[in-house]
Coordinates of C-alpha atoms and ligand atoms in Angstrom, one line a residue:
M1 CA -20.8 42.6 8.5
V2 CA -17.9 41.0 9.3
D3 CA -15.8 44.1 9.1
T4 CA -18.5 45.3 11.4
W5 CA -18.2 42.9 13.8
A6 CA -14.4 42.8 14.1
V7 CA -13.8 46.3 14.6
R8 CA -16.7 45.5 17.8
N9 CA -14.5 42.7 18.8
L10 CA -10.7 44.8 17.9
L11 CA -12.7 47.6 21.0
I12 CA -14.1 45.5 23.2
R13 CA -10.8 43.5 23.4
S14 CA -8.6 46.1 23.9
L15 CA -11.0 47.4 26.8
S16 CA -11.3 44.6 28.6
V17 CA -7.7 44.8 28.7
A18 CA -8.3 47.1 31.1
V19 CA -11.2 45.1 33.1
C20 CA -11.6 45.3 36.3
V21 CA -14.0 42.5 36.9
A22 CA -16.9 43.7 40.0
V23 CA -17.2 39.8 41.2
L24 CA -13.7 38.8 42.1
V25 CA -13.4 37.6 45.7
G26 CA -11.1 37.1 47.7
P27 CA -8.7 34.5 45.9
K28 CA -8.4 31.4 48.4
F29 CA -6.9 29.5 45.0
V30 CA -3.9 27.6 44.9
D31 CA -1.5 28.7 42.4
A32 CA -0.3 25.7 40.4
Q33 CA 3.2 27.3 39.1
G34 CA 3.6 28.2 42.9
G35 CA 4.8 31.7 43.0
G36 CA 7.3 32.9 41.1
D37 CA 6.6 35.5 38.5
R38 CA 2.7 36.6 38.8
S39 CA 1.8 38.6 36.3
L40 CA 2.5 35.8 33.8
P41 CA -0.3 33.8 32.5
R42 CA -1.0 30.8 35.0
L43 CA -3.1 28.7 36.7
V44 CA -4.3 28.5 39.5
E45 CA -7.0 26.3 41.4
K46 CA -9.9 26.6 44.1
D47 CA -12.4 23.9 45.6
G48 CA -11.4 21.6 42.7
R49 CA -12.5 24.4 40.5
H50 CA -10.0 26.2 37.7
A51 CA -8.7 29.3 36.1
L52 CA -6.5 30.9 33.9
L53 CA -4.9 34.2 35.1
V54 CA -4.0 36.3 32.1
D55 CA -3.6 39.8 33.5
G56 CA -4.6 39.0 37.1
K57 CA -7.5 37.9 36.3
P58 CA -9.7 34.4 34.9
Y59 CA -9.6 34.5 31.5
L60 CA -11.8 32.2 29.1
M61 CA -9.6 31.4 26.0
V62 CA -12.2 31.6 23.0
G63 CA -10.0 29.8 20.7
A64 CA -9.6 28.3 17.1
Q65 CA -6.3 26.0 15.9
M66 CA -5.0 26.9 12.5
N67 CA -4.2 23.5 10.3
N68 CA -1.3 21.5 11.1
S69 CA 0.8 23.2 8.0
S70 CA -0.4 27.1 8.3
A71 CA 2.2 28.8 10.5
W72 CA 4.4 29.7 7.6
P73 CA 4.4 32.9 6.0
A74 CA 3.2 32.6 2.6
M75 CA 0.1 30.8 4.5
L76 CA -0.6 33.3 7.7
P77 CA -2.3 35.7 5.0
K78 CA -5.0 32.9 4.6
V79 CA -5.5 32.8 8.6
W80 CA -6.3 35.7 10.3
P81 CA -9.1 36.3 7.6
T82 CA -11.0 33.6 9.5
V83 CA -9.8 34.5 12.8
E84 CA -11.6 38.0 12.2
A85 CA -14.5 36.1 11.4
L86 CA -14.5 34.1 14.1
G87 CA -13.9 36.4 16.5
I88 CA -11.6 34.6 19.2
N89 CA -9.4 36.0 21.2
T90 CA -6.3 33.0 21.4
L91 CA -5.3 31.4 18.5
E92 CA -3.1 28.3 18.5
A93 CA -0.6 28.1 16.5
P94 CA 2.6 25.3 15.6
I95 CA 6.1 25.8 16.3
Y96 CA 8.2 23.1 13.7
W97 CA 11.1 21.8 15.7
E98 CA 12.6 21.2 12.1
Q99 CA 12.3 24.6 10.9
F100 CA 13.3 25.6 14.4
E101 CA 16.7 23.8 14.7
P102 CA 17.4 23.0 10.7
E103 CA 20.4 22.5 11.2
R104 CA 21.7 20.8 15.1
G105 CA 22.4 23.7 17.3
K106 CA 21.5 26.5 14.5
Y107 CA 18.0 27.7 15.5
D108 CA 16.1 30.1 13.3
A109 CA 13.3 31.7 15.9
S110 CA 11.8 33.4 12.5
M111 CA 8.7 32.0 12.6
L112 CA 8.2 32.6 16.4
H113 CA 8.3 36.0 16.1
M114 CA 6.5 36.4 12.9
L115 CA 3.5 34.4 14.9
L116 CA 3.7 37.5 17.8
D117 CA 4.1 40.3 15.5
Q118 CA 1.4 38.9 13.4
A119 CA -1.3 37.6 16.8
R120 CA -0.5 41.1 17.7
E121 CA -1.9 42.9 15.0
H122 CA -4.6 41.0 14.9
H123 CA -5.5 41.5 18.3
V124 CA -5.6 38.0 19.5
H125 CA -3.5 36.1 21.7
L126 CA -1.2 32.8 21.4
V127 CA -1.5 29.1 22.4
L128 CA 2.0 27.9 21.4
L129 CA 2.4 23.9 20.4
W130 CA 5.3 22.6 20.2
F131 CA 5.8 20.0 17.6
G132 CA 8.7 18.0 18.5
T133 CA 9.6 14.6 19.2
Y134 CA 6.1 13.4 19.4
K135 CA 2.9 14.2 16.4
N136 CA 0.4 12.4 16.1
G137 CA 2.2 10.0 17.9
S138 CA 5.0 10.1 15.3
G139 CA 8.2 11.5 14.5
H140 CA 7.9 13.2 11.5
Y141 CA 8.9 17.0 13.0
V142 CA 11.9 15.8 14.3
P143 CA 14.7 17.6 12.4
E144 CA 16.0 15.8 9.5
F145 CA 19.8 15.4 10.7
L146 CA 17.6 13.6 13.5
K147 CA 16.0 11.4 11.3
R148 CA 18.9 10.1 9.5
D149 CA 20.0 9.2 12.7
E150 CA 18.2 5.1 13.2
T151 CA 21.2 4.4 15.0
N152 CA 21.0 6.8 18.4
V153 CA 17.0 7.4 17.1
P154 CA 15.6 4.6 17.2
H155 CA 11.8 3.6 16.5
V156 CA 9.7 1.8 19.0
V157 CA 9.6 -1.7 18.2
N158 CA 6.9 -3.5 18.5
A159 CA 5.9 -7.1 20.8
Q160 CA 6.3 -9.0 17.0
G161 CA 10.1 -6.5 16.4
R162 CA 8.5 -5.1 14.0
R163 CA 9.6 -1.0 14.3
V164 CA 6.6 1.5 14.0
D165 CA 6.1 4.9 13.1
S166 CA 6.6 6.7 16.0
L167 CA 10.4 7.5 18.4
S168 CA 11.4 5.5 21.2
P169 CA 11.0 7.4 24.7
H170 CA 14.4 6.0 25.8
S171 CA 16.4 7.1 23.3
Q172 CA 18.7 10.1 25.4
T173 CA 19.9 11.8 22.3
V174 CA 16.3 12.1 21.3
L175 CA 15.3 13.6 24.4
D176 CA 18.3 15.7 24.5
A177 CA 17.9 16.8 21.7
D178 CA 14.2 18.0 21.8
R179 CA 14.9 19.4 25.4
T180 CA 17.7 21.7 24.4
A181 CA 15.2 23.0 21.4
F182 CA 12.6 23.2 23.3
A183 CA 14.6 25.2 26.2
H184 CA 16.2 27.4 23.4
M185 CA 12.5 27.7 22.1
M186 CA 11.3 29.5 25.4
R187 CA 14.4 31.7 25.9
E188 CA 13.8 33.4 23.2
L189 CA 10.0 33.5 23.7
K190 CA 10.4 34.6 26.2
A191 CA 12.9 38.0 25.4
A192 CA 10.5 38.6 22.6
D193 CA 6.7 38.8 24.9
P194 CA 7.5 40.6 27.9
Q195 CA 3.3 41.5 26.7
H196 CA 2.5 38.0 27.3
T197 CA 1.1 37.5 24.0
V198 CA 1.6 33.5 24.6
L199 CA -0.8 32.3 27.2
M200 CA 0.0 28.8 26.9
V201 CA 2.3 26.4 25.5
Q202 CA 1.4 22.6 24.5
V203 CA 4.6 20.1 24.8
E204 CA 4.4 18.0 22.3
N205 CA 1.1 17.0 20.7
E206 CA -0.4 14.0 21.1
T207 CA 2.3 12.2 22.9
G208 CA 2.0 8.1 22.8
S209 CA 2.4 5.2 19.4
Y210 CA 0.1 3.9 17.6
G211 CA 0.6 0.1 17.0
S212 CA 2.0 -0.8 19.8
V213 CA 1.3 -0.9 23.4
R214 CA 4.6 -0.1 24.4
D215 CA 8.8 -0.1 23.3
F216 CA 10.0 -4.0 23.3
S217 CA 13.0 -2.8 22.3
P218 CA 15.8 -4.6 24.7
K219 CA 16.6 -1.7 26.6
A220 CA 13.3 -0.8 26.7
D221 CA 12.5 -4.5 27.9
K222 CA 14.9 -4.0 30.6
L223 CA 13.5 -1.5 32.2
F224 CA 9.7 -2.8 31.9
H225 CA 11.6 -5.7 34.0
G226 CA 12.3 -3.4 36.7
A227 CA 11.1 -1.3 39.1
V228 CA 8.0 0.8 39.1
P229 CA 9.3 4.1 40.2
E230 CA 8.6 5.4 43.9
R231 CA 6.5 8.3 42.5
V232 CA 4.0 5.7 41.0
L233 CA 3.8 3.6 43.6
K234 CA 3.4 6.6 46.4
A235 CA 0.7 8.4 43.9
L236 CA -1.0 5.2 43.0
H237 CA -0.6 3.7 46.3
K238 CA 0.5 1.0 45.3
P239 CA 3.5 -1.5 47.2
A240 CA 7.1 -1.7 45.5
G241 CA 7.5 -4.4 42.8
T242 CA 7.9 -4.5 38.7
W243 CA 5.5 -3.6 36.4
T244 CA 3.9 -6.9 35.7
Q245 CA 3.9 -7.7 39.4
V246 CA 1.6 -4.0 40.1
F247 CA -0.3 -3.7 37.4
G248 CA -1.1 -6.9 36.0
T249 CA -2.6 -7.1 33.2
D250 CA -1.9 -3.1 33.1
A251 CA 2.0 -3.2 32.8
D252 CA 2.4 -3.0 29.0
A253 CA 0.3 -0.3 29.0
F254 CA 1.0 1.6 32.1
F255 CA 5.3 1.1 31.9
Y256 CA 4.5 3.1 28.5
A257 CA 2.2 6.0 30.2
W258 CA 5.2 6.3 32.6
S259 CA 7.6 6.3 30.1
I260 CA 6.7 8.7 28.2
A261 CA 5.6 11.2 30.5
N262 CA 8.9 11.1 31.5
F263 CA 10.0 11.6 28.5
V264 CA 7.5 14.5 28.2
N265 CA 7.8 16.4 31.4
Q266 CA 11.9 16.5 30.8
V267 CA 11.2 18.7 28.2
A268 CA 8.9 20.7 29.8
E269 CA 11.4 21.3 32.6
A270 CA 13.9 22.3 30.6
G271 CA 11.4 24.7 28.7
R272 CA 10.0 26.3 32.2
A273 CA 13.4 26.9 33.6
E274 CA 14.1 29.4 30.8
Y275 CA 10.1 31.0 30.9
A276 CA 7.5 28.9 33.4
L277 CA 4.5 30.0 30.8
P278 CA 1.6 27.4 31.8
M279 CA 2.5 23.8 29.7
Y280 CA 0.1 21.6 28.8
V281 CA -0.1 18.1 26.8
N282 CA -3.0 17.2 24.0
A283 CA -4.3 13.5 24.3
A284 CA -5.1 11.3 21.7
L285 CA -8.5 10.2 23.2
R286 CA -9.5 6.4 23.8
D287 CA -12.9 5.6 23.2
P288 CA -14.7 6.4 26.6
I289 CA -17.4 4.7 27.0
H290 CA -16.0 1.3 25.0
P291 CA -12.6 1.9 25.0
G292 CA -11.4 -1.7 23.3
A293 CA -7.8 -3.4 24.4
A294 CA -4.4 -1.3 24.9
G295 CA -2.5 -1.9 21.5
T296 CA -5.5 -0.4 19.7
Y297 CA -5.7 3.5 20.4
D298 CA -2.5 6.0 21.2
N299 CA -0.7 4.4 23.5
G300 CA 1.6 5.8 26.5
G301 CA -0.2 8.9 25.4
P302 CA -2.4 10.8 28.3
T303 CA -5.4 8.5 27.6
D304 CA -8.0 8.6 30.5
D305 CA -6.8 5.0 31.9
V306 CA -3.6 6.7 32.6
L307 CA -3.7 10.2 33.8
P308 CA -3.1 9.2 37.4
I309 CA 0.1 7.8 35.8
W310 CA 1.0 11.2 33.5
K311 CA -0.1 12.9 36.9
A312 CA 2.7 11.6 38.4
A313 CA 5.0 11.4 36.0
A314 CA 4.8 14.7 34.7
P315 CA 4.6 17.4 37.4
A316 CA 6.0 19.9 35.0
I317 CA 2.9 19.4 33.3
D318 CA 0.0 21.6 34.4
V319 CA -3.3 20.5 32.0
I320 CA -4.0 17.3 30.3
A321 CA -6.4 18.1 27.8
P322 CA -8.3 16.0 25.6
D323 CA -8.5 16.4 21.6
I324 CA -12.1 15.8 21.2
Y325 CA -13.2 14.2 18.4
L326 CA -16.3 12.4 18.8
P327 CA -19.4 14.2 18.3
D328 CA -22.2 12.1 19.9
Y329 CA -23.4 13.9 23.0
A330 CA -23.1 10.7 25.7
R331 CA -19.7 10.5 24.4
Y332 CA -18.6 14.0 24.1
T333 CA -19.9 14.4 27.7
K334 CA -18.3 11.6 28.8
V335 CA -14.8 13.0 28.0
L336 CA -15.3 16.5 29.8
E337 CA -16.3 14.3 32.6
L338 CA -13.5 12.4 32.6
Y339 CA -10.8 15.4 32.3
G340 CA -12.5 17.6 34.2
R341 CA -10.4 16.8 37.7
P342 CA -10.3 18.7 40.9
D343 CA -6.5 17.9 40.0
N344 CA -6.9 19.2 36.4
A345 CA -8.3 22.0 34.5
L346 CA -10.8 20.9 31.6
F347 CA -9.3 23.0 28.7
V348 CA -10.0 21.6 24.6
P349 CA -7.9 22.7 23.2
E350 CA -8.8 20.8 20.4
T351 CA -12.3 19.7 18.9
G352 CA -14.0 18.9 15.2
S353 CA -15.1 21.8 13.3
S354 CA -18.0 20.3 11.8
A355 CA -21.5 22.0 13.0
A356 CA -22.6 19.4 15.8
Y357 CA -19.2 20.3 17.9
A358 CA -20.5 24.0 18.3
R359 CA -22.8 23.8 20.7
Y360 CA -20.0 21.6 23.1
F361 CA -18.6 25.2 24.1
F362 CA -21.9 25.0 26.3
A363 CA -20.9 21.9 27.8
A364 CA -16.9 21.9 28.4
L365 CA -18.3 26.0 30.3
G366 CA -20.8 23.4 31.8
R367 CA -17.6 21.6 33.4
G368 CA -15.3 24.9 34.2
A369 CA -13.4 24.7 30.8
I370 CA -10.7 27.4 31.0
G371 CA -11.0 27.5 27.0
F372 CA -12.3 26.1 23.7
S373 CA -11.0 24.9 20.7
P374 CA -12.2 24.1 17.3
F375 CA -8.9 22.2 15.3
G376 CA -8.3 23.4 11.6
M377 CA -9.9 26.9 11.5
D378 CA -7.9 28.5 8.5
A379 CA -8.9 29.2 4.9
T380 CA -5.6 26.7 3.8
A381 CA -6.9 24.1 1.8
Y382 CA -7.1 20.2 3.1
V383 CA -8.8 20.1 6.8
N384 CA -8.6 16.8 8.3
E385 CA -11.7 17.3 10.7
P386 CA -14.3 17.0 9.5
A387 CA -12.9 14.0 7.4
G388 CA -12.1 14.5 3.6
A389 CA -13.4 18.4 4.3
T390 CA -10.7 20.4 1.6
R391 CA -11.6 24.4 2.4
N392 CA -12.8 25.8 5.8
D393 CA -15.8 27.7 4.0
E394 CA -18.0 30.4 5.5
K395 CA -20.8 27.4 6.4
T396 CA -17.9 25.9 8.8
I397 CA -16.8 28.7 10.2
A398 CA -20.8 30.4 11.2
P399 CA -21.7 27.6 14.1
F400 CA -18.6 28.8 16.1
A401 CA -18.9 32.0 14.6
V402 CA -22.0 32.3 16.6
V403 CA -21.2 30.9 20.1
D404 CA -17.8 32.8 19.8
R405 CA -19.2 35.8 19.5
L406 CA -21.8 35.3 22.3
F407 CA -18.6 34.7 24.4
E408 CA -15.8 36.6 23.4
P409 CA -17.0 40.0 24.7
M410 CA -17.7 38.8 27.9
Q411 CA -15.4 36.2 28.6
R412 CA -13.7 37.5 31.5
E413 CA -16.8 37.6 33.1
V414 CA -18.2 34.2 32.3
A415 CA -14.3 32.9 32.8
E416 CA -14.6 34.3 36.6
L417 CA -18.3 33.4 37.4
N418 CA -17.3 29.5 36.2
F419 CA -14.4 29.9 38.6
E420 CA -16.5 31.0 41.8
G421 CA -18.6 28.5 41.1
K422 CA -22.1 30.3 40.1
L423 CA -22.3 29.4 36.4
Q424 CA -23.9 26.1 34.8
A425 CA -24.5 25.4 31.3
V426 CA -25.3 22.6 28.7
A427 CA -25.3 21.2 25.3
E428 CA -28.5 20.2 23.8
D429 CA -28.7 16.1 24.0
P430 CA -30.5 14.7 21.7
D431 CA -32.1 11.7 23.6
N432 CA -33.7 14.6 25.9
H433 CA -35.3 17.6 25.1
S434 CA -35.0 19.8 28.5
Q435 CA -32.4 20.3 31.4
T436 CA -32.6 21.1 34.5
L437 CA -30.2 23.6 36.3
S438 CA -30.2 24.2 40.3
F439 CA -29.3 27.2 41.9
G440 CA -30.9 26.9 45.6
G441 CA -34.1 28.8 45.5
W442 CA -34.5 28.6 41.6
S443 CA -34.1 26.3 38.9
A444 CA -33.8 27.5 35.6
T445 CA -35.0 24.5 32.8
V446 CA -33.4 24.6 29.2
S447 CA -35.9 23.3 26.6
Y448 CA -35.0 22.7 22.8
G449 CA -37.2 23.1 19.9
L450 CA -38.8 25.8 20.9
V451 CA -43.1 24.9 21.5
R452 CA -45.3 27.6 23.0
S453 CA -45.6 26.6 26.6
G454 CA -48.3 23.7 27.8
K455 CA -46.5 21.5 24.6
T456 CA -43.6 19.0 25.6
P457 CA -40.3 20.0 23.6
E458 CA -39.2 18.3 21.2
G459 CA -35.6 18.9 20.5
N460 CA -34.2 21.2 17.4
T461 CA -33.0 18.9 14.1
P462 CA -30.0 18.4 14.2
A463 CA -28.7 19.1 17.7
D464 CA -27.2 22.3 17.9
G465 CA -28.8 23.9 21.4
G466 CA -27.4 25.4 24.2
A467 CA -27.5 27.4 27.0
M468 CA -25.8 28.6 29.8
V469 CA -27.0 30.5 33.3
A470 CA -25.0 32.0 36.0
Q471 CA -26.3 33.4 39.1
L472 CA -25.1 37.2 40.3
G473 CA -27.6 37.5 42.6
P474 CA -30.0 35.4 44.9
D475 CA -33.0 36.4 42.2
E476 CA -30.9 37.7 39.7
F477 CA -29.2 35.7 36.8
L478 CA -27.5 36.6 34.2
V479 CA -28.2 34.2 31.1
T480 CA -27.3 33.1 27.2
G481 CA -28.2 30.6 24.7
L482 CA -28.5 29.4 21.0
H483 CA -31.7 27.1 19.7
S484 CA -33.1 27.2 23.0
R485 CA -35.6 28.1 25.8
V486 CA -34.6 28.7 28.9
D487 CA -37.2 29.2 31.8
F488 CA -37.4 29.7 35.6
T489 CA -39.5 27.8 38.7
P490 CA -39.1 29.0 42.0
A491 CA -38.1 26.1 45.2
D492 CA -41.1 26.9 46.9
S493 CA -43.4 24.8 44.9
S494 CA -46.3 27.3 46.4
A495 CA -45.1 30.3 44.3
Q496 CA -44.7 30.6 40.8
R497 CA -42.1 32.8 38.7
Q498 CA -42.5 36.4 37.3
F499 CA -40.5 37.8 35.2
L500 CA -38.9 41.8 37.2
K501 CA -37.3 42.3 34.8
V502 CA -35.4 40.7 31.6
E503 CA -32.6 42.6 30.0
E504 CA -30.9 41.9 27.0
G505 CA -27.7 43.8 26.5
T506 CA -23.9 43.2 26.0
Y507 CA -20.6 43.7 28.4
T508 CA -18.0 46.0 27.6
D509 CA -15.0 47.1 30.0
G510 CA -16.8 45.4 32.3
K511 CA -19.8 47.1 32.7
W512 CA -23.3 46.2 31.7
N513 CA -25.2 48.0 29.0
A514 CA -28.3 47.2 28.4
I515 CA -30.0 48.1 24.8
R516 CA -33.7 47.0 25.8
I517 CA -36.2 45.2 28.2
W518 CA -37.7 42.0 26.8
N519 CA -41.5 41.4 27.7
G520 CA -44.8 40.2 26.1
D521 CA -43.7 38.0 23.3
Q522 CA -40.5 37.6 23.9
T523 CA -40.4 36.3 27.5
D524 CA -44.1 35.1 27.9
W525 CA -43.3 31.1 26.8
G526 CA -39.6 31.6 28.8
L527 CA -36.5 33.4 27.3
N528 CA -35.8 32.5 24.0
F529 CA -32.9 32.2 22.3
T530 CA -32.5 32.0 18.1
S531 CA -28.7 31.8 16.7
V532 CA -28.4 35.2 17.1
P533 CA -26.4 35.8 19.6
Q534 CA -28.1 37.7 22.9
V535 CA -27.4 37.8 26.4
L536 CA -29.9 38.6 29.4
R537 CA -30.1 39.7 32.8
V538 CA -32.6 38.4 34.0
T539 CA -34.3 39.7 37.9
L540 CA -36.9 37.0 39.3
G541 CA -40.0 37.5 41.8
T542 CA -42.8 34.9 42.3
Y543 CA -47.0 36.0 43.0
Ligands
LIG601 C1 -5.2 15.8 16.3 C2 -3.6 16.6 16.1 O1 -3.2 16.7 17.4 C3 -4.0 17.4 15.6 O2 -2.6 18.1 14.5 C4 -4.7 17.7 13.9 O3 -4.1 16.2 13.3 C5 -5.8 16.9 14.2 N1 -5.9 15.9 14.6 C6 -6.6 16.9 13.1 O4 -6.0 15.8 12.3

């Protein structure tokens, strides 16, 4: 079964490289990278919507991230079977600074080459994660020669004068070493990857510090009592002053966000000077509904309250991307809302791998996401999310494989429709068993808990549904879903809908291939989606 899928996917993937997306409309978008090599993967924005262009066309990253310690020669054989089983098109893989620069100025790019070679063999793109000065707020991946140099590589000091497990962003030694190594990695990548196997690079990993709202070392204090930089004042429309004068009780947190963003920006700039791939940072979130006080979460990183500071301080970063480990609907969808902004493409580079998360692929798409990637998807043993899991088995993978296999074959079409603002998608809210999507002349109702017409939908237990509806023409829609029913109502209340044609099919090579027409039980109560990946093109009429 898996083999058949793998072969099919491989074919579809290689064909889709040449896909000409029929609906591509005049490119009035803004190029986030401001020109340069236009064949490079790049981010574009149009009317507040975003796309990642790969080979010049919108691309949806149907992704997964491997575990932290999986990018080693002995481990990759335990990664690829999961990649194949999922049917993804993009794998996120770390590059470890400690491995890349084992001795000062001596670089080892063997792992980078190994990842490139094996990703190409398995027909997937890569997103590389630079595990540098920051990894989950700590400096655990800095090379040993720096770890031993506590004088020049100081830890953050908290308000009580105690060192915390995080390196100070005010150390010139660390900044210089990190940006030199990162630049070297990007140079090596540019030379080794003319075919653009790598689509994006994550600079650092979950920057910030746990255990202190900022660095209170004398060097940091001096900066804190100085003037707020012009760039921040301008971006936030504030008058000049010290951090406390300008930001009052937010001063510590905002100063620290500036300090880390400024550090990361310089690392990113050095890398881009070598090779200008799209670059992003990932965020360890604060609770989006009840955030709690600064100091109680990962501070200095791009939490939702400091996004404007990060945007001002780190122009070399294209995207600020949330790592979402919040399974409940209200929090998950709030995070999507907070990070999907006209000035920030929505990208979910990490999310939990328990079944509850799979349906959020739809919710992310509905907010215009350029990619979605559950974390820890390989079979190397311990997985941190969901907490306590010891392996990533078939049961874990299955809900994600269904979503990935639904979207990957039509990822180009979906990315294009989303970029054009023609697509809406939703995930099941356990407290609300139907959702309505409006498309001008029609509205689409998505309901959960398959019931006959006339009965109130009762929802799935547990909530695992989702649906996508995209408008192809005034009365024509591309529709898909899982564990849901979709039906349409005309805006004209004197009319009633009828299905003129409901075709099930697949996109291959940019072309729609119908395999059958749905009618009778399959359409009499609406369009019913189960756990089988099915895609419909629907033509509507009224009577
Ligand atoms: C978020 C981090 O960014 C990942 O590297 C990993 O540690 C996950 N958390 C899972 O714990």
